[in-house]
Short mmCIF file of C-alpha atoms in Angstrom, two decimals:
data_model
loop_
_atom_site.label_atom_id
_atom_site.label_comp_id
_atom_site.label_asym_id
_atom_site.label_seq_id
_atom_site.Cartn_x
_atom_site.Cartn_y
_atom_site.Cartn_z
CA MET A 1 -38.21 -5.69 -2.10
CA THR A 2 -40.06 -5.79 1.02
CA VAL A 3 -37.15 -6.26 3.64
CA ASN A 4 -36.23 -3.03 5.60
CA GLY A 5 -33.88 -1.83 8.41
CA ILE A 6 -31.52 0.75 9.84
CA ASP A 7 -27.83 0.91 11.36
CA ILE A 8 -26.98 2.42 14.55
CA ALA A 9 -24.17 3.76 16.60
CA SER A 10 -23.93 5.27 19.94
CA TYR A 11 -25.48 8.61 19.34
CA GLN A 12 -28.76 6.67 19.03
CA SER A 13 -31.34 5.57 21.48
CA THR A 14 -30.94 1.70 22.67
CA ASP A 15 -35.19 1.74 22.58
CA TYR A 16 -35.30 2.67 19.21
CA SER A 17 -38.40 2.01 17.22
CA THR A 18 -38.76 -0.99 15.53
CA SER A 19 -41.86 -0.46 13.97
CA GLY A 20 -41.59 -1.82 10.18
CA LEU A 21 -37.93 -2.93 10.24
CA ASP A 22 -36.84 -6.58 9.64
CA PHE A 23 -32.77 -6.02 10.45
CA VAL A 24 -30.57 -3.92 12.64
CA LEU A 25 -27.00 -3.38 12.13
CA VAL A 26 -25.35 -2.15 15.32
CA LYS A 27 -21.87 -0.56 15.70
CA ALA A 28 -19.71 -2.60 17.58
CA THR A 29 -16.08 -1.79 17.61
CA GLU A 30 -13.91 0.97 15.80
CA GLY A 31 -9.99 0.67 15.47
CA SER A 32 -9.11 -1.84 18.45
CA SER A 33 -9.55 0.03 21.50
CA TYR A 34 -13.38 1.64 21.23
CA VAL A 35 -16.42 -0.78 22.06
CA ASN A 36 -19.96 1.41 21.42
CA PRO A 37 -21.07 1.46 24.95
CA LYS A 38 -24.81 0.97 23.93
CA HIS A 39 -23.76 -1.80 21.82
CA ALA A 40 -25.03 -4.73 23.95
CA ALA A 41 -28.56 -2.95 24.98
CA GLN A 42 -29.06 -1.68 21.31
CA VAL A 43 -28.74 -5.31 20.13
CA ALA A 44 -30.78 -6.35 22.63
CA THR A 45 -33.98 -4.34 21.72
CA GLY A 46 -33.15 -5.55 18.12
CA ARG A 47 -33.22 -9.12 19.34
CA ALA A 48 -36.37 -8.67 21.62
CA HIS A 49 -38.59 -7.32 18.49
CA GLY A 50 -37.39 -10.67 16.40
CA LEU A 51 -35.17 -8.58 14.17
CA VAL A 52 -32.36 -9.79 12.38
CA VAL A 53 -29.30 -8.27 14.09
CA GLY A 54 -25.80 -7.89 12.52
CA HIS A 55 -22.64 -5.77 14.22
CA TYR A 56 -20.19 -3.88 12.24
CA HIS A 57 -16.35 -2.51 12.86
CA PHE A 58 -15.58 0.49 11.88
CA ALA A 59 -12.34 0.43 10.09
CA ARG A 60 -9.15 2.76 11.18
CA PRO A 61 -5.54 2.40 10.12
CA GLY A 62 -3.37 -0.17 11.45
CA SER A 63 -3.34 -4.06 11.88
CA MET A 64 -6.64 -5.46 10.30
CA THR A 65 -5.76 -9.03 11.98
CA ALA A 66 -5.52 -7.04 15.40
CA GLN A 67 -8.88 -5.20 14.64
CA ALA A 68 -10.68 -8.33 13.41
CA ASP A 69 -9.60 -9.93 16.65
CA TYR A 70 -10.67 -7.13 18.59
CA PHE A 71 -14.34 -6.67 17.11
CA LEU A 72 -14.97 -10.83 16.87
CA ALA A 73 -13.94 -10.06 20.91
CA HIS A 74 -16.32 -7.60 21.79
CA CYS A 75 -19.31 -7.92 19.27
CA GLY A 76 -21.39 -11.08 20.93
CA ALA A 77 -22.23 -12.38 17.90
CA GLN A 78 -25.04 -14.98 17.92
CA ALA A 79 -26.30 -17.71 15.44
CA GLY A 80 -27.56 -15.99 12.57
CA ASP A 81 -26.06 -12.69 13.29
CA VAL A 82 -24.04 -10.78 10.23
CA LEU A 83 -20.86 -9.53 10.67
CA ALA A 84 -19.91 -6.16 8.56
CA PHE A 85 -16.63 -3.80 8.01
CA ASP A 86 -17.44 -0.70 7.81
CA TRP A 87 -14.94 0.85 5.31
CA GLU A 88 -14.84 5.01 5.35
CA ASP A 89 -11.67 6.24 6.21
CA THR A 90 -9.56 7.02 3.52
CA GLY A 91 -6.10 5.81 5.52
CA VAL A 92 -7.23 1.92 5.02
CA PRO A 93 -6.64 0.70 1.87
CA GLY A 94 -8.39 -1.75 0.09
CA ALA A 95 -5.80 -4.59 0.66
CA ASP A 96 -6.59 -4.12 4.25
CA LYS A 97 -10.34 -4.39 3.83
CA ASP A 98 -9.75 -7.61 1.94
CA ALA A 99 -7.65 -9.02 5.13
CA TRP A 100 -10.31 -7.96 7.40
CA LEU A 101 -13.19 -9.67 5.82
CA ARG A 102 -10.84 -12.68 4.87
CA HIS A 103 -9.60 -12.89 8.59
CA VAL A 104 -13.30 -13.05 9.64
CA GLN A 105 -14.42 -15.00 7.55
CA ALA A 106 -11.89 -17.67 8.31
CA LYS A 107 -12.73 -16.99 12.19
CA ALA A 108 -16.59 -16.78 11.98
CA PRO A 109 -17.42 -19.42 9.52
CA GLU A 110 -20.55 -19.61 10.75
CA HIS A 111 -21.35 -16.07 10.14
CA ARG A 112 -22.25 -14.14 6.80
CA VAL A 113 -19.58 -11.39 6.40
CA ILE A 114 -20.04 -8.32 4.37
CA LEU A 115 -18.64 -4.98 3.42
CA TYR A 116 -20.02 -1.29 4.24
CA CYS A 117 -19.03 1.37 1.81
CA ASN A 118 -19.87 4.51 0.05
CA ARG A 119 -20.40 4.60 -3.56
CA ASP A 120 -17.00 6.69 -4.14
CA PHE A 121 -14.96 3.90 -2.23
CA TRP A 122 -16.43 1.05 -4.16
CA LEU A 123 -16.08 2.95 -7.47
CA HIS A 124 -13.06 5.02 -7.07
CA ARG A 125 -11.10 3.06 -4.14
CA ASP A 126 -11.67 -0.89 -4.66
CA SER A 127 -9.37 -2.61 -6.86
CA THR A 128 -10.57 -6.04 -6.12
CA SER A 129 -14.40 -5.76 -6.01
CA PHE A 130 -13.77 -8.34 -2.86
CA CYS A 131 -17.14 -8.16 -0.30
CA ALA A 132 -16.71 -11.46 1.36
CA ASP A 133 -20.44 -12.61 1.11
CA GLY A 134 -21.99 -9.00 -0.11
CA LEU A 135 -22.23 -5.57 -0.53
CA TRP A 136 -23.51 -3.16 1.70
CA ILE A 137 -23.61 -0.19 -0.59
CA ALA A 138 -24.35 3.54 0.72
CA ASP A 139 -25.79 5.73 -1.86
CA PRO A 140 -28.16 8.20 -0.53
CA SER A 141 -28.57 10.15 -3.50
CA ALA A 142 -30.14 7.28 -5.23
CA PRO A 143 -33.64 6.07 -5.11
CA GLU A 144 -34.54 3.35 -2.32
CA GLY A 145 -33.50 -0.01 -3.48
CA HIS A 146 -31.46 1.58 -6.74
CA PRO A 147 -28.33 2.21 -5.73
CA ARG A 148 -25.44 3.41 -8.77
CA VAL A 149 -23.36 0.38 -8.93
CA GLU A 150 -23.58 -2.26 -11.30
CA HIS A 151 -22.15 -4.94 -8.73
CA PRO A 152 -24.69 -7.37 -7.10
CA TRP A 153 -25.46 -5.75 -4.10
CA LEU A 154 -27.83 -7.00 -0.41
CA PHE A 155 -28.34 -4.29 1.54
CA HIS A 156 -28.58 -0.19 0.48
CA GLN A 157 -28.44 2.34 2.55
CA TYR A 158 -30.54 5.04 0.82
CA SER A 159 -31.44 7.65 3.62
CA SER A 160 -29.64 9.43 6.69
CA ALA A 161 -33.03 11.82 7.42
CA GLY A 162 -33.43 12.85 10.84
CA GLY A 163 -30.16 11.24 11.99
CA LEU A 164 -31.32 8.07 11.25
CA ASP A 165 -29.44 5.57 8.56
CA ARG A 166 -32.59 3.55 6.84
CA ASN A 167 -31.41 0.33 4.69
CA VAL A 168 -33.66 -1.90 2.12
CA GLY A 169 -32.31 -5.85 1.89
CA ASN A 170 -32.23 -7.18 -1.68
CA PHE A 171 -34.01 -10.23 -0.50
CA ALA A 172 -37.69 -11.13 -1.51
CA SER A 173 -39.06 -11.46 2.05
CA PRO A 174 -37.86 -11.54 5.85
CA GLY A 175 -37.56 -15.07 5.80
CA ALA A 176 -35.59 -15.26 2.93
CA LEU A 177 -33.31 -12.59 4.89
CA ARG A 178 -33.30 -14.67 7.94
CA ALA A 179 -32.52 -17.65 6.06
CA TRP A 180 -29.44 -16.12 4.03
CA ALA A 181 -28.22 -14.52 7.33
CA GLY A 182 -28.43 -18.46 9.18
CA LYS A 183 -26.47 -20.10 6.48
CA GLY A 184 -29.19 -22.41 6.14
CA PRO A 185 -31.96 -23.36 3.31
CA ALA A 186 -34.75 -20.81 3.25
CA PRO A 187 -38.15 -22.06 5.07
CA ARG A 188 -40.59 -24.27 3.22
CA TYR A 189 -43.34 -21.90 4.49
CA GLU A 190 -43.15 -18.15 4.67
CA PRO A 191 -42.44 -17.66 8.72
CA PHE A 192 -45.32 -15.27 10.32
CA PRO A 193 -43.96 -11.15 9.81
CA GLY A 194 -45.80 -10.12 12.79
CA ALA A 195 -49.53 -8.56 12.82
CA GLY A 196 -47.89 -5.03 12.17
CA TRP A 197 -46.64 -6.17 8.82
CA PHE A 198 -49.97 -6.12 7.49
CA THR A 199 -50.54 -2.78 6.42
CA LEU A 200 -53.38 -1.72 3.40
CA GLY A 201 -51.21 -0.96 0.49
CA ARG A 202 -48.00 -2.80 0.97
CA ARG A 203 -46.30 -4.78 -1.82
CA SER A 204 -44.80 -7.74 -1.22
CA PRO A 205 -44.56 -11.27 -3.40
CA ILE A 206 -45.85 -12.45 0.14
CA VAL A 207 -49.06 -10.86 -0.73
CA ALA A 208 -49.39 -12.76 -4.01
CA ALA A 209 -48.63 -16.15 -2.15
CA MET A 210 -51.28 -15.16 0.58
CA HIS A 211 -53.62 -14.51 -1.97
CA ASP A 212 -53.28 -17.54 -4.01
CA ARG A 213 -53.21 -19.74 -0.81
CA LEU A 214 -56.32 -18.19 0.49
CA VAL A 215 -58.08 -19.26 -2.69
CA ALA A 216 -56.91 -22.39 -2.75
CA ALA A 217 -58.32 -22.84 0.98
CA GLY A 218 -61.86 -22.10 -0.36
CA CYS A 219 -61.81 -18.11 1.20
CA ASP A 220 -61.71 -16.41 -2.28
CA HIS A 221 -63.26 -13.17 -1.28
CA TYR A 222 -61.59 -11.15 -4.11
CA THR A 223 -63.07 -9.30 -7.07
CA SER A 224 -59.83 -8.82 -9.15
CA THR A 225 -56.44 -10.56 -9.76
CA ALA A 226 -54.90 -7.10 -10.62
CA ASP A 227 -52.00 -5.88 -8.37
CA LYS A 228 -52.75 -8.86 -6.10
CA ASP A 229 -49.42 -8.61 -4.62
CA VAL A 230 -50.58 -5.55 -2.98
CA ILE A 231 -52.81 -5.85 0.16
CA GLY A 232 -56.00 -4.30 -0.23
CA SER A 233 -59.52 -4.87 0.99
CA GLY A 234 -59.97 -8.36 -0.73
CA ASP A 235 -57.05 -9.39 1.13
CA VAL A 236 -58.94 -8.58 4.59
CA ALA A 237 -62.09 -10.01 3.91
CA SER A 238 -60.61 -13.19 2.33
CA TYR A 239 -57.99 -13.73 5.32
CA GLU A 240 -61.38 -13.18 7.85
CA ALA A 241 -63.07 -15.83 6.14
CA TRP A 242 -60.20 -18.19 6.26
CA GLN A 243 -59.93 -17.25 10.16
CA ARG A 244 -63.33 -17.92 10.86
CA LYS A 245 -63.00 -21.42 8.78
CA TYR A 246 -60.09 -22.11 10.84
CA ASN A 247 -61.79 -21.14 14.25
CA ALA A 248 -64.84 -23.73 13.13
CA ALA A 249 -62.52 -26.87 11.82
CA HIS A 250 -60.08 -26.59 15.39
CA HIS A 251 -63.19 -25.53 17.85
CA LYS A 252 -61.21 -22.41 18.99
CA GLY A 253 -64.13 -20.43 20.24
CA TRP A 254 -62.81 -17.16 19.00
CA THR A 255 -64.97 -14.16 18.80
CA GLY A 256 -64.94 -10.75 17.99
CA SER A 257 -61.29 -9.21 16.98
CA ALA A 258 -59.92 -12.63 17.27
CA LEU A 259 -61.85 -13.44 14.16
CA LYS A 260 -60.70 -9.90 12.51
CA TRP A 261 -57.80 -8.51 10.24
CA PRO A 262 -54.52 -8.39 10.84
CA PRO A 263 -53.62 -12.24 10.39
CA GLY A 264 -52.44 -14.00 13.89
CA LYS A 265 -49.45 -16.20 13.87
CA GLU A 266 -51.54 -19.31 14.49
CA THR A 267 -53.89 -19.17 11.43
CA TRP A 268 -50.70 -17.69 9.53
CA ASP A 269 -48.97 -20.97 10.29
CA ALA A 270 -51.50 -22.82 9.50
CA LEU A 271 -52.31 -21.39 6.09
CA HIS A 272 -49.29 -22.66 4.65
CA VAL A 273 -47.90 -19.64 2.64
CA PRO A 274 -45.21 -20.81 0.63
CA ASN A 275 -41.72 -19.13 1.01
CA VAL A 276 -40.93 -16.75 -1.86
#
C-alpha cells in the first residue's frame, strides 16, 4: 500500500503540510448545529495540492435524517469527494449509524460513503457489519496497514502522534484511490503522482510497473530485478536515460536539471506506466 493521508478538524491548521499525502479527510459538521469553521479552508488546501478530499460528520444522539441533511447542506462536496460518518459517541446506536449511511447514500449517490469507527465500536457495538462503501477503522495500537479486524477495510487510522491523525489507504496506488472515489473505471495508465513521490527506498507496485516500462522502452540501466518495486539507483539511471531519449525524439531542447531525476509529468505520461 502506498496511499497515505491524514484526517483533520478545527484544532489543526488550514495550511497543513501535504508532503507525502494522497488524501485528506476533513471534519465538516457535528450533530445538527455545528460546522467546522476551518472546513472550507482546510478542504481548499487539499484540493490545491491535488489530494483526494473527504468530508466527515461527527454524529451525536438525535435524528439521523436531520444530521445527514445538515451535513450534506454544509460539506460542499464536489465530484470525487468521499463522505464519512464518524461514529464515536456511545449514545448513538448502531441502527442510527446504518440509518445515516443509507440516507446519505440515497441523497448523494454520486459519492462514496464510508463509516469511521474504532475497533471497540466495530467489534462490540456494531451488529450489522454495514459500512456502506467501506470501513475506515481506527486502531492506533496496530502496525500501519494491519488493523485488527477481519472485515475488509479501506482506511486505517494508525497513529495520532504529534496531534495529527495519520492514515493509510488500502489501495494499490493514488490513481486507484482516485478512480474508486470518483466511482469510475481505473485509468489505463498510472497518473503522475508528483515529483515529490519519487523518493529513494519507496516501495510500490507502481515502481515495478515503471521498471518494466523503462526496460521495454530500451532504457535499461538496471543491474538486477531484485526488489524492483523499490526505488533505487537503477530507477534513477534508467529514468534519466528515458528523459534523454524523449528529449531527443521530441526535439525538446532540455538541458541540465530538466534531464535529471525526479521524473516530470510530461515524460511520465509518455512512458505509459500501466495502472496497477
